[in-house]
C-alpha cells in the first residue's frame, strides 16, 4: 500500500537513482538566498519525507526530530558548494551547528510532557475506540484519558457506553466519568479541573483522531511561547478548518475546541466556564484574551475529525467589566477556602511606608496571615512599631544583628513558619484585600508550588502601567517573569530548593535573588500558578532597591547578580545538579534573633 504524504512544503516529485525524491520548500527557505532557484541540496528522499511528515515538526520539536537530520545533511551538501567567508556560508554554517546539536542531543532541554485529556462522548461514534487509542498512544507524552459520558444521552446509548467502560476502564491511565448536568466538553473540564493531576488539559472529540505527536508538540509550543492556550487547524473530510490570525480577539469562532490544549492553572484562574451553553468555547477564549492570556496556534492540523465540523453558534456578545485585572466573576467559579499564610516583612527604614504595608496584610479578606516582622538594622528606630504590633496574636518579631537584606532575612525566619504557604511583602508595597485569598486558592486548585500575579505601580507623577507575571517562555536563562511583590509559594517548595541564594557579602544579596530563585524553581520543574489578578500595589520611589544607584537597574551589583544567576541557570539546564546547592538557607541563621511578644 502506498502511503500518502501530507506536507505543504513538498513539491517537484521525481525519480532519481531508483528512489522517489522531492524538493523541500522549507529547506529552500532556510538555505537558499533565492528560494525559487533550483538546487539539488534541497532534495529529500521519500522515506525521509514520510518520517518528517509524521512528526509534523514545530520549532520546539526540532531537537531529536527527523527534520534535524534532514537539515544537517542538507547543510553539509550546501557548504560544499559555497565559498568560505561569504555571508551565505556563515548563515548555513550556523544552521548546521544548530541542526547537529539537535541531532546529537536527543534529550536536549526538553521537559517531561504529561497531560489530562478530556474525551467528549457527547455524540456516539464508531470511531470512539480509534479516537481514544490515538490519545493513549501519543508519542513522547504521558496522557491520562478522561472519557466523558454525559448523563443526558446515557439511557439511549448505554450499550455503547458500557462497551467503552469495559474495554478501557481497567487501565491505569483511563478514567470513566458519567457526569450529571454536563452538556458541553468545557463544562466537563470545569467539573474535573480541580481534581486533575497534570499542568495541562487537552480536549478530544470521540469522532476525532489526534496525530501521534499532537500533545507533545502542543505542550512544547506552549512552553516555548510562555502561552496559555494553543490550538490548530482542524482536519475534516471536507478539508482543514483554519484558525484566525488573532484567535480570541473577536467574539466569533476561532480555535476549534477539539484541538485545544491549555494550562490548567489558567483555566482555574479564569474561573472556568461561564453559564453560556451554545458558545462556551468561544466565550472562554474571548474572556481569556480580554484578560491578557496568550493564545497561539500551530500551523497545521493536529486533529482529524471524521465528520463535518459544526462550529458553535454565537449568542449575544458578553458585556464584561474587569475587577482588579480579572473576569472570573463572570464565570461559574470554584469553591473557595479561607487561606492561612505566613508573610515575611523585613523593615529597613521608611516606616511611613511600613505601617500601611503591614495593615494591608493584617486586613486580608478570607485569609489569616501570620506576619514575621524583621528589624533589618535600618536607620530608623522601630521600637514604637514593635511595641504596638508585638502583642498582636498573629505578629512575630525578629531583629538582625546587622543589615542582611530582604532575602537573607526571609531565609533566616523560615524555620518559624506556621502554615503551608508563605508570601513576600515589601515594606513599601500595599497588598490588596483579596491577595492571599486569590493566591492560596489558586495554588490549592491547581496543585501549584509558586504563585505570581499582576501588580499595580504607583508613587510617581508619570502614569505607570501594571506589570503582570507570565509563565516562563522557552528555557529562560535568568529571566524575570514572576513579579516578586506578588509572590506566594509553598513552604515545602521553598525549603526543598534551599531557599533564596547567597552570593557572598551581604551587599551582593540585596538584588537579583528573586530572579535566581524563580528560575531555579522553574528549571527544577516546580509548578507555577500565574494569575491575571492585580493583587499588589508596588510603590516606585527613589529609595526603592530597583531605583537606587547602588542596587538599581544598570548598577554594578545588579549586573553582577544577573550574570551569576545566568551562570547558575545554565548549569541547571545542562546537568542534574541538586538545586539546594545554590540555596542559602541556614547560611546566616545565627544573625537573626527572635524577640518575645511585647519586645521593642
Coordinates of C-alpha atoms in Angstrom, one line a residue:
X1 CA 0.0 0.0 0.0
X2 CA 1.4 3.4 -1.0
X3 CA 1.4 5.8 1.9
X4 CA 0.3 9.4 1.1
X5 CA 2.5 12.1 2.4
X6 CA 0.8 15.3 3.5
X7 CA 3.3 18.2 3.6
X8 CA 2.7 21.6 2.3
X9 CA 6.5 22.1 1.7
X10 CA 6.9 19.0 -0.5
X11 CA 6.9 19.7 -4.2
X12 CA 8.5 18.7 -7.6
X13 CA 8.3 14.9 -7.2
X14 CA 10.7 12.9 -9.4
X15 CA 12.6 9.6 -9.6
X16 CA 16.3 9.6 -9.2
X17 CA 18.7 6.6 -8.8
X18 CA 15.7 4.3 -8.2
X19 CA 14.3 6.5 -5.4
X20 CA 11.4 8.9 -5.3
X21 CA 12.7 12.3 -4.4
X22 CA 11.0 15.7 -3.8
X23 CA 12.2 19.2 -3.2
X24 CA 11.6 20.5 0.4
X25 CA 10.3 24.1 0.3
X26 CA 11.3 24.6 3.9
X27 CA 14.9 23.7 3.2
X28 CA 14.8 26.2 0.3
X29 CA 13.6 29.0 2.6
X30 CA 16.3 28.2 5.2
X31 CA 19.3 27.6 2.9
X32 CA 18.9 29.5 -0.4
X33 CA 19.4 33.1 -0.9
X34 CA 16.7 32.9 -3.6
X35 CA 14.3 30.2 -2.6
X36 CA 12.9 29.8 -6.1
X37 CA 16.3 28.8 -7.6
X38 CA 16.7 25.1 -8.4
X39 CA 19.2 23.5 -6.0
X40 CA 19.6 19.7 -5.5
X41 CA 20.8 20.2 -1.9
X42 CA 17.1 20.6 -1.0
X43 CA 16.1 17.2 -2.4
X44 CA 14.7 14.8 0.2
X45 CA 14.0 11.0 -0.3
X46 CA 10.6 9.6 0.2
X47 CA 11.3 7.7 3.4
X48 CA 12.7 10.9 5.0
X49 CA 9.6 12.8 3.9
X50 CA 7.4 10.1 5.5
X51 CA 9.3 10.3 8.8
X52 CA 9.3 14.1 8.8
X53 CA 5.6 14.4 7.9
X54 CA 4.6 12.0 10.6
X55 CA 6.4 14.1 13.2
X56 CA 5.0 17.4 12.0
X57 CA 8.0 19.3 13.3
X58 CA 7.4 22.6 15.1
X59 CA 10.2 24.8 16.4
X60 CA 10.2 23.3 19.9
X61 CA 10.2 19.8 18.3
X62 CA 13.4 20.2 16.3
X63 CA 15.6 18.5 19.0
X64 CA 15.8 14.9 18.2
X65 CA 13.2 15.0 15.4
X66 CA 13.6 13.8 11.8
X67 CA 13.9 17.3 10.4
X68 CA 17.1 17.9 12.4
X69 CA 18.8 15.1 10.5
X70 CA 17.4 16.3 7.1
X71 CA 18.5 19.9 7.8
X72 CA 22.0 18.7 8.9
X73 CA 22.5 16.6 5.7
X74 CA 21.3 19.5 3.5
X75 CA 23.6 22.0 5.2
X76 CA 26.6 19.7 4.7
X77 CA 25.8 19.4 1.0
X78 CA 25.3 23.1 0.7
X79 CA 28.5 24.1 2.4
X80 CA 30.5 22.1 -0.1
X81 CA 29.2 24.4 -2.9
X82 CA 29.7 27.7 -1.1
X83 CA 32.8 29.9 -0.9
X84 CA 34.3 30.1 2.6
X85 CA 33.8 33.5 4.2
X86 CA 30.7 34.6 2.3
X87 CA 27.6 35.7 4.1
X88 CA 25.6 32.7 3.0
X89 CA 28.4 30.3 4.1
X90 CA 28.3 31.8 7.6
X91 CA 24.5 31.5 7.6
X92 CA 24.5 27.9 6.5
X93 CA 27.3 27.1 9.0
X94 CA 25.2 28.4 11.9
X95 CA 22.2 26.4 10.8
X96 CA 24.4 23.3 10.5
X97 CA 25.7 23.8 14.1
X98 CA 22.1 24.1 15.4
X99 CA 21.0 21.0 13.4
X100 CA 24.0 19.0 14.6
X101 CA 23.4 19.9 18.2
X102 CA 19.8 18.9 17.8
X103 CA 20.7 15.5 16.3
X104 CA 23.4 14.7 18.9
X105 CA 21.3 15.8 21.9
X106 CA 18.0 13.9 21.5
X107 CA 17.0 14.7 25.1
X108 CA 18.2 18.3 24.8
X109 CA 16.4 20.8 27.1
X110 CA 13.1 19.1 26.9
X111 CA 11.0 18.6 30.0
X112 CA 8.6 15.7 30.6
X113 CA 5.2 16.1 28.9
X114 CA 2.1 15.0 30.8
X115 CA -1.4 15.9 30.1
X116 CA -5.0 15.2 31.1
X117 CA -7.1 14.6 28.0
X118 CA -10.9 15.1 28.1
X119 CA -12.5 12.8 25.5
X120 CA -16.1 14.0 24.9
X121 CA -18.5 11.2 24.0
X122 CA -21.5 13.6 23.6
X123 CA -22.3 12.0 20.3
X124 CA -21.8 8.3 19.7
X125 CA -19.3 7.4 17.0
X126 CA -18.0 4.2 15.6
X127 CA -14.6 5.9 15.7
X128 CA -14.5 6.1 19.6
X129 CA -12.0 3.3 20.0
X130 CA -9.7 4.7 17.4
X131 CA -10.0 8.2 18.9
X132 CA -9.3 7.1 22.5
X133 CA -6.3 5.0 21.3
X134 CA -4.9 7.9 19.4
X135 CA -4.6 9.7 22.7
X136 CA -3.4 6.8 24.8
X137 CA -0.7 6.1 22.2
X138 CA 0.8 9.6 22.0
X139 CA 4.5 9.7 21.3
X140 CA 6.8 11.3 23.9
X141 CA 3.9 12.2 26.1
X142 CA 2.2 10.6 29.1
X143 CA -1.6 11.1 29.0
X144 CA -4.4 10.4 31.4
X145 CA -7.6 10.0 29.4
X146 CA -11.0 11.0 30.9
X147 CA -13.9 9.5 29.0
X148 CA -16.9 11.7 29.5
X149 CA -20.3 10.2 29.2
X150 CA -23.0 12.9 29.6
X151 CA -26.0 11.7 31.6
X152 CA -28.4 13.2 29.1
X153 CA -27.7 10.6 26.4
X154 CA -26.7 7.7 28.6
X155 CA -30.0 5.9 28.5
X156 CA -30.3 5.7 24.7
X157 CA -26.6 4.7 24.3
X158 CA -26.0 2.6 27.3
X159 CA -24.7 -0.4 25.3
X160 CA -22.0 1.7 23.6
X161 CA -21.0 3.4 26.9
X162 CA -20.8 0.1 28.7
X163 CA -18.6 -1.3 25.9
X164 CA -16.2 1.6 26.2
X165 CA -16.1 1.3 30.0
X166 CA -15.5 -2.4 29.7
X167 CA -12.7 -2.0 27.2
X168 CA -10.8 0.9 28.7
X169 CA -12.0 1.1 32.3
X170 CA -9.4 -1.2 33.8
X171 CA -6.4 0.8 32.5
X172 CA -4.4 2.9 35.0
X173 CA -4.4 5.8 32.6
X174 CA -8.2 5.9 31.9
X175 CA -11.0 7.3 34.0
X176 CA -14.7 6.9 33.1
X177 CA -16.9 9.8 34.1
X178 CA -20.7 9.8 33.9
X179 CA -21.4 13.5 34.7
X180 CA -24.8 14.9 35.6
X181 CA -26.0 18.2 34.1
X182 CA -22.9 18.4 31.8
X183 CA -23.8 19.3 28.3
X184 CA -20.6 20.6 26.7
X185 CA -16.9 19.5 26.8
X186 CA -15.9 22.6 28.6
X187 CA -18.5 22.0 31.3
X188 CA -16.8 18.7 31.8
X189 CA -13.4 20.4 32.1
X190 CA -14.9 22.7 34.7
X191 CA -16.3 19.8 36.7
X192 CA -13.0 17.9 36.7
X193 CA -10.3 20.6 36.6
X194 CA -9.7 20.8 40.4
X195 CA -9.3 17.0 40.5
X196 CA -6.9 16.5 37.7
X197 CA -3.2 15.9 38.1
X198 CA -1.1 17.5 35.3
X199 CA -0.4 21.1 34.4
X200 CA -2.1 20.8 31.1
X201 CA -5.5 19.8 29.7
X202 CA -6.4 18.8 26.2
X203 CA -9.8 18.3 24.6
X204 CA -10.7 15.4 22.3
X205 CA -13.9 14.6 20.4
X206 CA -14.7 10.9 20.3
X207 CA -15.2 11.3 16.5
X208 CA -11.7 12.7 16.0
X209 CA -8.2 11.3 15.9
X210 CA -5.1 13.0 17.3
X211 CA -1.9 12.8 15.3
X212 CA 0.8 10.9 17.2
X213 CA 2.8 13.9 18.5
X214 CA -0.1 16.3 19.0
X215 CA 0.2 16.5 22.8
X216 CA 4.0 16.7 22.9
X217 CA 4.2 19.3 20.2
X218 CA 1.4 21.4 21.7
X219 CA 2.8 21.5 25.2
X220 CA 6.3 22.2 24.0
X221 CA 4.9 25.1 21.9
X222 CA 3.0 26.4 25.0
X223 CA 6.3 26.3 26.9
X224 CA 8.3 27.9 24.1
X225 CA 5.8 30.8 23.8
X226 CA 5.0 31.0 27.5
X227 CA 1.4 30.8 26.3
X228 CA -1.8 29.8 28.0
X229 CA -3.9 28.3 25.2
X230 CA -2.9 26.6 21.9
X231 CA -4.9 25.0 19.1
X232 CA -4.5 24.2 15.4
X233 CA -6.5 23.9 12.2
X234 CA -8.9 21.0 12.3
X235 CA -8.7 18.4 9.6
X236 CA -12.1 17.3 8.3
X237 CA -13.5 15.2 5.4
X238 CA -14.0 18.5 3.6
X239 CA -10.6 20.0 4.3
X240 CA -8.9 21.9 7.1
X241 CA -10.7 24.4 9.2
X242 CA -8.1 27.2 9.7
X243 CA -7.6 29.3 12.8
X244 CA -7.9 33.1 12.6
X245 CA -4.6 35.0 12.8
X246 CA -5.6 36.5 16.2
X247 CA -7.7 33.9 17.9
X248 CA -9.9 35.2 20.7
X249 CA -9.7 38.9 19.8
X250 CA -13.2 38.9 18.4
X251 CA -16.4 37.2 19.7
X252 CA -16.6 34.6 16.9
X253 CA -15.4 31.0 16.3
X254 CA -11.6 30.8 16.4
X255 CA -9.8 27.7 17.6
X256 CA -11.9 24.6 17.1
X257 CA -12.4 23.1 20.6
X258 CA -11.3 19.6 19.6
X259 CA -7.8 20.9 19.0
X260 CA -7.4 22.9 22.3
X261 CA -4.6 22.3 24.8
X262 CA -4.2 24.7 27.7
X263 CA -2.8 25.3 31.1
X264 CA -4.9 24.0 34.0
X265 CA -3.9 26.9 36.2
X266 CA -5.0 29.5 33.6
X267 CA -8.4 27.8 33.3
X268 CA -8.8 27.8 37.0
X269 CA -7.7 31.4 37.4
X270 CA -10.3 32.4 34.8
X271 CA -13.0 30.9 37.0
X272 CA -13.6 28.1 34.5
X273 CA -16.6 28.4 32.1
X274 CA -19.5 30.7 32.2
X275 CA -23.1 29.7 32.3
X276 CA -23.4 30.0 28.5
X277 CA -24.4 26.8 26.7
X278 CA -24.0 27.1 23.0
X279 CA -20.8 29.0 22.7
X280 CA -18.8 28.1 25.8
X281 CA -15.6 27.6 23.9
X282 CA -15.9 30.9 22.1
X283 CA -16.7 32.7 25.3
X284 CA -13.8 31.2 27.2
X285 CA -11.2 32.2 24.6
X286 CA -12.8 35.7 24.4
X287 CA -12.6 36.2 28.2
X288 CA -9.1 34.8 28.3
X289 CA -7.9 37.2 25.6
X290 CA -9.6 40.1 27.4
X291 CA -7.6 39.2 30.5
X292 CA -4.3 39.2 28.5
X293 CA -3.9 35.4 28.2
X294 CA -1.5 34.4 25.4
X295 CA -3.3 32.3 22.8
X296 CA -1.3 30.7 19.9
X297 CA -1.9 28.3 17.1
X298 CA 0.1 25.6 15.4
X299 CA 0.4 26.0 11.6
X300 CA -1.2 22.6 10.6
X301 CA -4.0 20.3 11.6
X302 CA -3.1 18.1 14.6
X303 CA -6.6 16.5 14.8
X304 CA -8.6 14.8 12.1
X305 CA -12.4 14.8 12.5
X306 CA -14.4 12.0 10.9
X307 CA -17.4 14.2 10.2
X308 CA -18.1 17.8 9.0
X309 CA -17.2 20.5 11.6
X310 CA -20.1 22.5 13.0
X311 CA -18.8 25.5 15.0
X312 CA -20.8 26.8 17.8
X313 CA -23.5 29.4 17.2
X314 CA -22.6 32.6 18.9
X315 CA -25.0 34.0 21.4
X316 CA -25.1 37.7 22.2
X317 CA -21.6 39.2 22.7
X318 CA -21.0 39.4 26.5
X319 CA -20.6 42.8 28.2
X320 CA -17.9 42.3 30.8
X321 CA -16.4 44.6 33.4
X322 CA -12.9 44.0 34.8
X323 CA -12.3 43.6 38.6
X324 CA -8.6 44.0 39.5
X325 CA -7.5 42.6 36.2
X326 CA -9.8 39.6 36.4
X327 CA -13.0 38.4 34.8
X328 CA -13.5 35.3 36.9
X329 CA -16.6 36.9 38.5
X330 CA -18.3 36.4 35.1
X331 CA -17.6 32.6 35.2
X332 CA -19.1 29.8 37.3
X333 CA -16.1 29.9 39.6
X334 CA -14.9 27.3 42.1
X335 CA -15.4 26.8 45.8
X336 CA -13.1 28.9 48.0
X337 CA -11.5 28.2 51.3
X338 CA -10.1 30.5 54.0
X339 CA -6.4 30.8 53.4
X340 CA -3.7 30.5 56.2
X341 CA -0.4 32.0 55.1
X342 CA 2.9 33.2 56.6
X343 CA 4.1 36.6 55.4
X344 CA 7.6 38.0 55.8
X345 CA 8.1 41.8 56.1
X346 CA 11.6 43.0 56.6
X347 CA 12.0 46.6 57.8
X348 CA 14.8 48.9 56.7
X349 CA 13.7 52.5 57.4
X350 CA 10.8 54.1 55.5
X351 CA 8.4 53.5 58.5
X352 CA 5.8 55.7 56.9
X353 CA 5.5 53.1 54.2
X354 CA 5.8 50.1 56.5
X355 CA 2.7 50.9 58.6
X356 CA 0.2 50.8 55.7
X357 CA 2.0 47.8 54.2
X358 CA 1.6 45.9 57.5
X359 CA -2.0 47.0 57.9
X360 CA -2.8 45.8 54.3
X361 CA -1.7 42.3 55.3
X362 CA -3.5 42.2 58.6
X363 CA -6.7 43.2 57.0
X364 CA -6.9 40.5 54.3
X365 CA -10.3 39.1 53.4
X366 CA -11.0 35.4 53.6
X367 CA -7.4 34.8 54.9
X368 CA -5.5 34.7 58.1
X369 CA -1.9 35.9 57.9
X370 CA 1.0 35.2 60.3
X371 CA 3.3 38.2 59.9
X372 CA 7.0 37.9 60.6
X373 CA 8.3 41.5 61.2
X374 CA 12.1 41.7 60.9
X375 CA 14.1 44.7 62.0
X376 CA 16.9 44.7 59.5
X377 CA 19.1 47.3 61.3
X378 CA 17.8 50.2 59.3
X379 CA 18.4 53.9 60.0
X380 CA 15.1 54.4 61.9
X381 CA 14.1 53.3 65.4
X382 CA 11.4 50.6 65.2
X383 CA 10.7 50.4 69.0
X384 CA 7.3 52.1 68.8
X385 CA 6.2 50.0 65.8
X386 CA 7.3 46.8 67.6
X387 CA 5.5 47.9 70.9
X388 CA 2.3 48.5 69.0
X389 CA 2.3 45.3 67.0
X390 CA 4.3 43.0 69.3
X391 CA 1.3 41.8 71.3
X392 CA -0.9 41.0 68.3
X393 CA -1.6 37.2 68.3
X394 CA -0.6 37.0 64.6
X395 CA 2.6 39.0 64.6
X396 CA 6.1 37.6 65.2
X397 CA 9.1 39.9 65.9
X398 CA 12.8 39.5 64.9
X399 CA 16.0 41.5 64.9
X400 CA 19.0 41.1 62.7
X401 CA 22.4 41.7 64.3
X402 CA 23.4 43.7 61.1
X403 CA 21.8 44.6 57.9
X404 CA 21.2 41.4 55.9
X405 CA 18.7 42.4 53.2
X406 CA 15.2 41.1 52.3
X407 CA 16.2 37.7 51.0
X408 CA 18.6 36.6 53.8
X409 CA 16.1 37.8 56.4
X410 CA 13.4 35.7 54.7
X411 CA 15.7 32.7 54.8
X412 CA 16.5 33.2 58.5
X413 CA 12.9 33.4 59.7
X414 CA 11.7 30.4 57.6
X415 CA 12.3 28.0 60.5
X416 CA 9.4 29.7 62.3
X417 CA 6.7 29.5 59.6
X418 CA 3.5 28.1 60.9
X419 CA 1.4 27.4 57.8
X420 CA 2.0 25.6 54.5
X421 CA 2.2 28.9 52.4
X422 CA 4.4 32.0 52.6
X423 CA 4.1 35.3 50.8
X424 CA 6.5 38.1 50.2
X425 CA 5.7 41.6 51.4
X426 CA 8.0 44.5 50.7
X427 CA 7.9 47.3 53.3
X428 CA 6.9 49.9 50.8
X429 CA 4.1 48.0 49.0
X430 CA 0.4 47.5 49.6
X431 CA -1.3 44.2 49.4
X432 CA -4.9 44.4 48.1
X433 CA -7.5 42.8 50.4
X434 CA -8.0 39.7 48.2
X435 CA -4.3 39.0 47.6
X436 CA -3.8 36.0 50.0
X437 CA -7.2 34.5 49.2
X438 CA -6.6 34.6 45.4
X439 CA -3.0 33.2 45.9
X440 CA -3.9 30.4 48.3
X441 CA -7.0 29.2 46.5
X442 CA -5.3 29.1 43.1
X443 CA -2.3 27.2 44.5
X444 CA -4.7 24.7 46.1
X445 CA -6.9 24.3 43.0
X446 CA -4.0 24.0 40.5
X447 CA -1.7 21.9 42.8
X448 CA 0.7 24.8 42.3
X449 CA 4.0 25.5 44.1
X450 CA 4.7 29.1 43.1
X451 CA 2.0 31.8 42.7
X452 CA 2.6 35.1 40.9
X453 CA 0.2 37.7 39.6
X454 CA -0.1 41.3 38.4
X455 CA 1.0 44.4 40.4
X456 CA -0.2 48.0 40.0
X457 CA 2.6 50.5 40.1
X458 CA 2.2 53.9 41.8
X459 CA 4.2 56.6 43.5
X460 CA 5.5 58.8 40.7
X461 CA 3.9 61.6 38.7
X462 CA 4.0 59.7 35.5
X463 CA 1.3 57.1 34.8
X464 CA 2.9 53.6 35.1
X465 CA 1.4 50.5 33.5
X466 CA 0.6 47.4 35.5
X467 CA 3.2 44.7 35.4
X468 CA 1.9 41.2 35.1
X469 CA 3.5 37.9 35.7
X470 CA 3.7 35.4 32.9
X471 CA 4.6 31.8 32.5
X472 CA 8.2 31.5 31.6
X473 CA 9.0 31.5 27.9
X474 CA 11.1 28.7 26.4
X475 CA 14.0 27.7 28.6
X476 CA 14.7 31.0 30.3
X477 CA 18.2 32.0 31.4
X478 CA 17.6 34.2 34.4
X479 CA 14.5 36.0 33.0
X480 CA 12.3 37.9 35.4
X481 CA 8.8 36.5 34.7
X482 CA 7.1 36.3 38.2
X483 CA 6.5 39.7 39.8
X484 CA 8.2 39.2 43.2
X485 CA 5.9 41.6 45.1
X486 CA 3.0 39.3 44.2
X487 CA 4.8 36.0 45.0
X488 CA 3.3 33.4 47.3
X489 CA 4.6 29.8 47.4
X490 CA 4.5 26.6 49.3
X491 CA 6.9 26.5 52.3
X492 CA 7.8 22.9 51.3
X493 CA 8.9 24.0 47.9
X494 CA 11.0 26.9 49.4
X495 CA 12.8 24.6 51.7
X496 CA 13.3 21.8 49.1
X497 CA 15.1 24.4 46.8
X498 CA 17.3 25.5 49.7
X499 CA 15.7 29.0 50.0
X500 CA 17.0 32.1 48.4
X501 CA 20.6 32.1 47.2
X502 CA 23.6 33.5 48.9
X503 CA 26.0 35.5 46.7
X504 CA 28.5 36.1 49.5
X505 CA 29.0 39.6 51.1
X506 CA 25.7 41.0 52.3
X507 CA 25.6 43.8 49.7
X508 CA 25.6 41.2 47.0
X509 CA 22.4 39.7 48.4
X510 CA 20.4 42.9 48.1
X511 CA 19.3 42.5 44.5
X512 CA 18.5 39.8 41.9
X513 CA 18.0 36.9 44.3
X514 CA 14.3 36.7 43.4
X515 CA 15.2 36.3 39.7
X516 CA 17.6 33.5 40.5
X517 CA 15.0 31.7 42.8
X518 CA 12.1 31.8 40.3
X519 CA 14.4 30.4 37.5
X520 CA 15.7 27.7 39.8
X521 CA 12.2 26.8 40.7
X522 CA 11.2 26.6 37.0
X523 CA 14.2 24.5 36.0
X524 CA 13.5 22.1 38.8
X525 CA 10.0 21.7 37.4
X526 CA 8.0 23.3 40.2
X527 CA 4.5 24.2 39.2
X528 CA 3.7 27.9 38.6
X529 CA 0.2 29.2 39.0
X530 CA 0.0 32.6 37.3
X531 CA -3.0 34.9 37.8
X532 CA -4.1 37.9 35.8
X533 CA -5.4 39.4 39.1
X534 CA -3.9 42.7 40.4
X535 CA -3.1 41.7 44.0
X536 CA -0.4 44.2 45.0
X537 CA 0.3 47.9 44.7
X538 CA 4.0 48.4 44.1
X539 CA 5.4 51.7 45.1
X540 CA 8.0 53.4 42.9
X541 CA 10.3 55.8 44.8
X542 CA 13.9 56.9 44.8
X543 CA 14.9 54.7 47.8
X544 CA 13.5 51.5 46.4
X545 CA 16.0 48.8 45.7
X546 CA 15.3 48.8 42.0
X547 CA 15.8 52.6 41.8
X548 CA 18.9 53.2 44.0
X549 CA 22.2 53.9 42.4
X550 CA 24.0 51.0 44.1
X551 CA 21.3 48.3 43.6
X552 CA 19.1 49.6 40.8
X553 CA 18.8 48.6 37.2
X554 CA 22.1 49.1 35.5
X555 CA 24.1 49.2 38.7
X556 CA 27.3 47.1 39.2
X557 CA 25.7 45.0 41.9
X558 CA 22.6 44.2 39.9
X559 CA 24.7 43.4 36.8
X560 CA 26.9 41.0 38.8
X561 CA 23.8 39.4 40.3
X562 CA 22.3 38.9 36.8
X563 CA 25.5 37.3 35.5
X564 CA 25.7 34.9 38.4
X565 CA 22.0 34.0 38.0
X566 CA 22.6 33.2 34.3
X567 CA 25.6 31.1 35.2
X568 CA 23.7 29.0 37.7
X569 CA 20.7 28.5 35.5
X570 CA 22.9 27.4 32.6
X571 CA 24.3 24.8 34.9
X572 CA 20.8 23.6 35.9
X573 CA 19.7 23.5 32.3
X574 CA 22.6 21.3 31.3
X575 CA 23.1 19.0 34.3
X576 CA 21.3 17.2 37.1
X577 CA 22.7 19.4 39.8
X578 CA 20.8 19.4 43.1
X579 CA 19.1 22.8 43.3
X580 CA 19.6 23.0 47.0
X581 CA 23.3 23.5 46.3
X582 CA 22.6 27.0 45.2
X583 CA 20.3 27.8 48.1
X584 CA 21.5 29.9 51.0
X585 CA 19.1 28.6 53.7
X586 CA 20.8 28.4 57.1
X587 CA 24.0 30.3 56.0
X588 CA 23.4 33.3 58.3
X589 CA 20.7 32.0 60.6
X590 CA 22.7 33.0 63.7
X591 CA 22.4 36.6 62.8
X592 CA 18.7 36.8 63.3
X593 CA 17.2 36.7 66.8
X594 CA 13.5 36.1 67.5
X595 CA 12.1 38.5 70.1
X596 CA 9.5 37.7 72.7
X597 CA 6.0 39.3 72.5
X598 CA 6.0 42.9 73.6
X599 CA 9.7 43.4 72.9
X600 CA 10.8 46.6 71.3

